[in-house]
Coordinates of C-alpha atoms in Angstrom, one line a residue:
X1 CA -4.5 25.3 3.4
X2 CA -7.1 27.9 2.7
X3 CA -9.5 29.2 5.4
X4 CA -12.4 27.6 3.5
X5 CA -10.6 24.2 3.6
X6 CA -9.9 24.6 7.3
X7 CA -13.6 25.4 7.9
X8 CA -14.6 22.2 6.0
X9 CA -12.2 20.1 8.1
X10 CA -13.5 21.6 11.4
X11 CA -17.1 21.2 10.3
X12 CA -16.5 17.5 9.4
X13 CA -14.9 16.9 12.7
X14 CA -17.7 18.5 14.7
X15 CA -20.8 16.9 13.1
X16 CA -22.9 15.4 15.9
X17 CA -22.9 11.7 15.7
X18 CA -26.7 11.6 16.4
X19 CA -27.5 13.6 13.3
X20 CA -25.5 11.3 10.9
X21 CA -26.4 8.1 9.3
X22 CA -24.1 5.3 8.0
X23 CA -24.7 2.6 5.5
X24 CA -23.1 -0.2 3.6
X25 CA -21.0 2.3 1.5
X26 CA -19.4 3.5 4.8
X27 CA -18.6 -0.1 5.7
X28 CA -17.0 -0.6 2.3
X29 CA -15.0 2.7 2.7
X30 CA -13.6 1.5 6.0
X31 CA -12.0 -1.4 4.0
X32 CA -10.0 1.0 1.7
X33 CA -11.1 -1.1 -1.4
X34 CA -8.6 0.4 -3.8
X35 CA -5.7 -0.4 -1.6
X36 CA -7.1 -3.9 -1.0
X37 CA -7.4 -4.5 -4.8
X38 CA -3.8 -3.6 -5.3
X39 CA -2.8 -6.0 -2.5
X40 CA -4.9 -8.8 -4.0
X41 CA -3.3 -8.3 -7.4
X42 CA 0.1 -8.7 -5.8
X43 CA -1.1 -11.8 -3.9
X44 CA -2.5 -13.3 -7.1
X45 CA 0.8 -12.8 -8.9
X46 CA 2.6 -14.5 -5.9
X47 CA 0.2 -17.4 -6.4
X48 CA 0.9 -17.6 -10.1
X49 CA 4.7 -17.4 -9.8
X50 CA 4.8 -20.2 -7.2
X51 CA 4.1 -22.9 -9.8
X52 CA 5.0 -23.2 -13.5
X53 CA 1.4 -24.2 -14.1
X54 CA -1.8 -22.5 -13.0
X55 CA -2.5 -22.9 -9.3
X56 CA -5.6 -24.7 -8.0
X57 CA -8.8 -22.6 -8.5
X58 CA -9.9 -23.4 -4.9
X59 CA -6.6 -22.1 -3.5
X60 CA -6.9 -19.0 -5.6
X61 CA -10.5 -18.3 -4.6
X62 CA -10.1 -19.0 -0.9
X63 CA -6.7 -17.5 -0.7
X64 CA -7.7 -14.2 -2.2
X65 CA -10.9 -14.1 -0.2
X66 CA -9.0 -14.7 3.0
X67 CA -6.3 -12.2 2.3
X68 CA -8.8 -9.6 1.0
X69 CA -11.0 -9.9 4.1
X70 CA -8.0 -9.6 6.4
X71 CA -6.6 -6.6 4.5
X72 CA -10.0 -5.0 4.7
X73 CA -10.1 -5.6 8.5
X74 CA -6.6 -4.1 8.9
X75 CA -7.8 -1.0 6.9
X76 CA -10.8 -0.7 9.2
X77 CA -8.7 -0.9 12.3
X78 CA -6.6 1.9 10.7
X79 CA -9.8 4.0 10.5
X80 CA -10.6 3.4 14.1
X81 CA -7.1 4.2 15.4
X82 CA -6.6 7.3 13.2
X83 CA -10.1 8.7 13.4
X84 CA -9.0 11.9 15.3
X85 CA -6.1 12.4 13.0
X86 CA -8.2 11.9 9.9
X87 CA -10.6 14.6 11.1
X88 CA -7.8 17.1 11.1
X89 CA -6.7 16.4 7.5
X90 CA -8.7 17.5 4.5
X91 CA -7.8 14.4 2.5
X92 CA -9.4 12.1 5.1
X93 CA -11.9 14.4 6.9
X94 CA -14.9 12.8 5.1
X95 CA -14.1 9.3 6.2
X96 CA -17.0 7.6 8.2
X97 CA -15.4 7.9 11.6
X98 CA -13.6 11.2 11.0
X99 CA -16.9 12.8 9.8
X100 CA -18.7 11.1 12.8
X101 CA -21.2 9.3 10.5
X102 CA -20.5 6.0 12.3
X103 CA -19.9 5.0 15.9
X104 CA -16.4 3.8 16.6
X105 CA -17.8 0.6 18.2
X106 CA -19.5 -0.3 14.9
X107 CA -16.2 0.2 13.0
X108 CA -14.3 -1.8 15.5
X109 CA -16.8 -4.7 15.4
X110 CA -16.6 -4.6 11.6
X111 CA -12.8 -4.6 11.6
X112 CA -12.7 -7.5 14.0
X113 CA -15.3 -9.5 12.0
X114 CA -13.4 -9.1 8.7
X115 CA -10.0 -9.9 10.3
X116 CA -11.3 -13.1 12.1
X117 CA -13.1 -14.2 9.0
X118 CA -10.1 -13.7 6.8
X119 CA -7.6 -15.4 9.0
X120 CA -10.0 -18.1 9.8
X121 CA -10.8 -18.8 6.2
X122 CA -7.1 -19.1 5.4
X123 CA -6.5 -21.5 8.3
X124 CA -9.6 -23.6 7.3
X125 CA -9.3 -23.8 3.5
X126 CA -5.7 -22.8 2.6
X127 CA -2.9 -23.6 5.2
X128 CA -1.8 -22.6 8.7
X129 CA 1.4 -20.8 7.5
X130 CA -0.5 -18.4 5.3
X131 CA -3.0 -17.8 8.1
X132 CA -0.2 -17.0 10.6
X133 CA 1.7 -14.7 8.2
X134 CA -1.5 -12.9 7.4
X135 CA -2.3 -12.4 11.1
X136 CA 1.3 -11.1 11.6
X137 CA 0.9 -8.7 8.7
X138 CA -2.5 -7.5 10.0
X139 CA -1.1 -6.8 13.5
X140 CA 2.0 -5.1 12.0
X141 CA -0.1 -2.7 10.0
X142 CA -3.1 -2.1 12.3
X143 CA -1.2 -1.9 15.6
X144 CA 2.6 -1.6 15.2
X145 CA 2.5 0.9 12.3
X146 CA -0.8 2.8 12.8
X147 CA -0.9 3.0 16.6
X148 CA 2.8 3.4 17.3
X149 CA 5.3 3.9 14.4
X150 CA 3.2 6.5 12.5
X151 CA 3.4 8.8 15.5
X152 CA 6.8 7.9 16.8
X153 CA 9.4 8.3 14.0
X154 CA 9.8 9.8 10.5
X155 CA 11.0 6.4 9.4
X156 CA 7.5 5.0 10.0
X157 CA 6.9 4.2 6.4
X158 CA 10.3 2.4 6.0
X159 CA 9.9 0.3 9.2
X160 CA 6.1 -0.3 8.8
X161 CA 6.5 -1.1 5.1
X162 CA 7.2 -4.8 5.9
X163 CA 3.5 -5.4 6.8
X164 CA 2.3 -3.8 3.6
X165 CA 4.8 -5.7 1.5
X166 CA 3.5 -9.1 2.5
X167 CA 0.7 -9.9 -0.1
X168 CA 3.0 -11.7 -2.7
X169 CA 4.5 -13.8 0.0
X170 CA 1.0 -14.7 1.3
X171 CA 0.0 -15.6 -2.3
X172 CA 3.1 -17.8 -2.7
X173 CA 2.7 -19.6 0.6
X174 CA -1.0 -20.2 -0.1
X175 CA 0.0 -22.3 -3.1
X176 CA 3.2 -23.9 -1.8
X177 CA 2.8 -23.9 2.0
X178 CA 6.4 -22.8 2.4
X179 CA 8.6 -19.7 2.3
X180 CA 11.5 -19.4 -0.2
X181 CA 13.9 -16.7 -1.6
X182 CA 11.7 -15.9 -4.6
X183 CA 8.6 -14.6 -2.6
X184 CA 11.0 -12.8 -0.2
X185 CA 12.4 -11.0 -3.2
X186 CA 8.8 -10.0 -4.2
X187 CA 8.4 -8.6 -0.6
X188 CA 11.6 -6.7 -1.0
X189 CA 10.4 -5.0 -4.2
X190 CA 7.3 -3.6 -2.4
X191 CA 9.4 -2.7 0.6
X192 CA 11.8 -0.7 -1.4
X193 CA 9.0 0.9 -3.5
X194 CA 7.0 2.1 -0.4
X195 CA 9.1 5.0 0.7
X196 CA 9.3 6.9 -2.6
X197 CA 5.6 6.1 -3.2
X198 CA 4.4 7.5 0.2
X199 CA 6.9 10.3 0.7
X200 CA 5.8 11.8 -2.6
X201 CA 2.3 12.0 -1.2
X202 CA 3.7 13.3 2.1
X203 CA 5.5 16.1 0.3
X204 CA 2.1 17.1 -1.3
X205 CA 0.4 16.9 2.1
X206 CA 3.2 18.3 4.2
X207 CA 1.2 21.2 5.7
X208 CA -1.7 18.8 6.8
X209 CA 0.7 16.4 8.4
X210 CA 2.5 19.3 10.2
X211 CA -0.8 20.7 11.5
X212 CA -1.9 17.2 12.7
X213 CA 1.5 16.7 14.5
X214 CA 2.4 13.5 12.5
X215 CA 6.2 13.2 12.2
X216 CA 6.4 12.5 8.5
X217 CA 9.8 13.0 6.9
X218 CA 8.9 16.3 5.1
X219 CA 7.8 17.7 8.5
X220 CA 10.8 16.6 10.6
X221 CA 13.6 16.9 8.0
X222 CA 12.3 19.3 5.4
X223 CA 11.2 19.1 1.8
X224 CA 14.7 19.1 0.2
X225 CA 15.9 16.2 2.3
X226 CA 12.7 14.2 1.5
X227 CA 13.0 14.9 -2.2
X228 CA 16.5 13.5 -2.1
X229 CA 15.2 10.4 -0.3
X230 CA 12.6 9.9 -2.9
X231 CA 15.3 10.0 -5.6
X232 CA 17.7 7.6 -3.7
X233 CA 15.0 5.1 -2.7
X234 CA 13.8 5.3 -6.3
X235 CA 17.2 4.0 -7.5
X236 CA 17.1 1.3 -4.8
X237 CA 13.7 0.2 -6.1
X238 CA 15.2 0.1 -9.6
X239 CA 18.0 -2.1 -8.4
X240 CA 15.7 -4.5 -6.5
X241 CA 13.3 -4.8 -9.4
X242 CA 16.2 -6.0 -11.6
X243 CA 17.1 -8.8 -9.2
X244 CA 14.5 -11.3 -10.5
X245 CA 16.2 -11.2 -13.9
X246 CA 19.7 -11.3 -12.3
X247 CA 18.9 -14.5 -10.3
X248 CA 17.1 -16.2 -13.2
X249 CA 13.6 -15.9 -11.7
X250 CA 12.5 -14.0 -14.8
X251 CA 13.6 -13.6 -18.4
X252 CA 13.9 -11.2 -21.2
X253 CA 10.3 -10.1 -21.3
X254 CA 10.5 -9.0 -17.7
X255 CA 13.8 -7.2 -18.3
X256 CA 12.5 -5.2 -21.3
X257 CA 9.3 -4.3 -19.4
X258 CA 11.2 -3.2 -16.3
X259 CA 13.6 -1.0 -18.3
X260 CA 10.5 0.9 -19.7
X261 CA 8.7 1.0 -16.3
X262 CA 11.8 2.1 -14.4
X263 CA 12.6 4.8 -16.9
X264 CA 9.2 6.4 -16.4
X265 CA 9.3 5.8 -12.6
X266 CA 12.7 7.6 -12.3
X267 CA 11.5 10.4 -14.5
X268 CA 8.9 11.3 -12.0
X269 CA 11.3 10.8 -9.1
X270 CA 13.7 13.1 -10.8
X271 CA 10.9 15.7 -11.2
X272 CA 10.3 15.4 -7.4
X273 CA 14.0 15.7 -6.6
X274 CA 14.4 18.8 -8.6
X275 CA 11.6 20.5 -6.7
X276 CA 10.7 22.9 -9.6
X277 CA 7.2 21.5 -10.3
X278 CA 4.8 21.7 -7.4
X279 CA 2.6 19.2 -9.2
X280 CA 5.3 16.6 -9.4
X281 CA 4.9 14.9 -6.0
X282 CA 1.2 14.1 -6.4
X283 CA 1.8 13.0 -10.0
X284 CA 4.7 10.8 -8.9
X285 CA 2.5 9.3 -6.2
X286 CA -0.3 8.3 -8.7
X287 CA 2.2 7.0 -11.2
X288 CA 3.9 4.8 -8.5
X289 CA 0.6 2.9 -8.0
X290 CA 0.5 2.2 -11.7
X291 CA 4.2 1.3 -11.6
X292 CA 3.9 -1.4 -8.9
X293 CA 0.9 -2.9 -10.7
X294 CA 3.0 -2.8 -13.9
X295 CA 5.9 -4.6 -12.2
X296 CA 3.8 -7.5 -11.0
X297 CA 2.0 -7.5 -14.4
X298 CA 5.3 -7.9 -16.2
X299 CA 6.4 -10.6 -13.8
X300 CA 3.2 -12.5 -14.6
X301 CA 3.6 -12.0 -18.3
X302 CA 7.2 -13.2 -18.3
X303 CA 6.4 -16.2 -16.1
X304 CA 3.8 -17.6 -18.5
X305 CA 5.9 -16.6 -21.6
X306 CA 8.7 -18.8 -20.1
X307 CA 6.3 -21.6 -19.3
X308 CA 4.7 -21.5 -22.8
X309 CA 8.2 -21.6 -24.4
X310 CA 9.0 -24.7 -22.4
X311 CA 5.7 -26.4 -23.2
X312 CA 6.3 -25.6 -26.9

């Protein structure tokens, strides 16, 4: 990191709280809205796949609202717990708490309000199972991963990935009220995808994580080992994404779509593995977001293609 960048980070971390003002945009930033949108898309697909016909509009609206609120609350808790770490990293140094625009007490109250509202809405309007699973996912991300695993082991992403993989399961249980093998397979897809997705970013941000003392895999085991893990977990993701077709959960539309998506996904993972292009890790990270949205989009397309063929 250049001296100018370091100065920017130190300046952001030392802004007096009294001289800063926060507003609704900062409250929205605490929720990590882009991440929440991806989670809600996955939850929506879980809802759609749970039934051969369209799910109830009320379940969709209240289910997505509750899941989205809880996810925003978990993200806000993450900001509170990681505020000192965020201030040390350029990528996160302008966040509301890291830049000291907002008191921690306000952020904590906001996180609690969102979390209680989300879980409460699910228990009231959807079902108890979805509410409990959402609460478990929230605790797993906000406390187990952020407060403990992230700073304890380089396998933090792998172990903590279970909490982040829950949205399609939550969507499924919101509609059916029960857990089955199909939604667990959807969870497995996100679980397998998380390490190559995040380790690609960790490669790009290795120096910042090292300076902040976070034991991310590139810091503890080196870049070459991490690039290999991205490549191997990429193939694991490919194998898992083909399982819906293998068990008859999806059909030919899904298979064709996944062959194309996986080819592009592994192209970028191969670029990361080779280590010859310094831009490859960040490019792989951004593509992996489009990839997981594509996976669930193709699942949805195939599901209704099969339903329409049966109706026809």
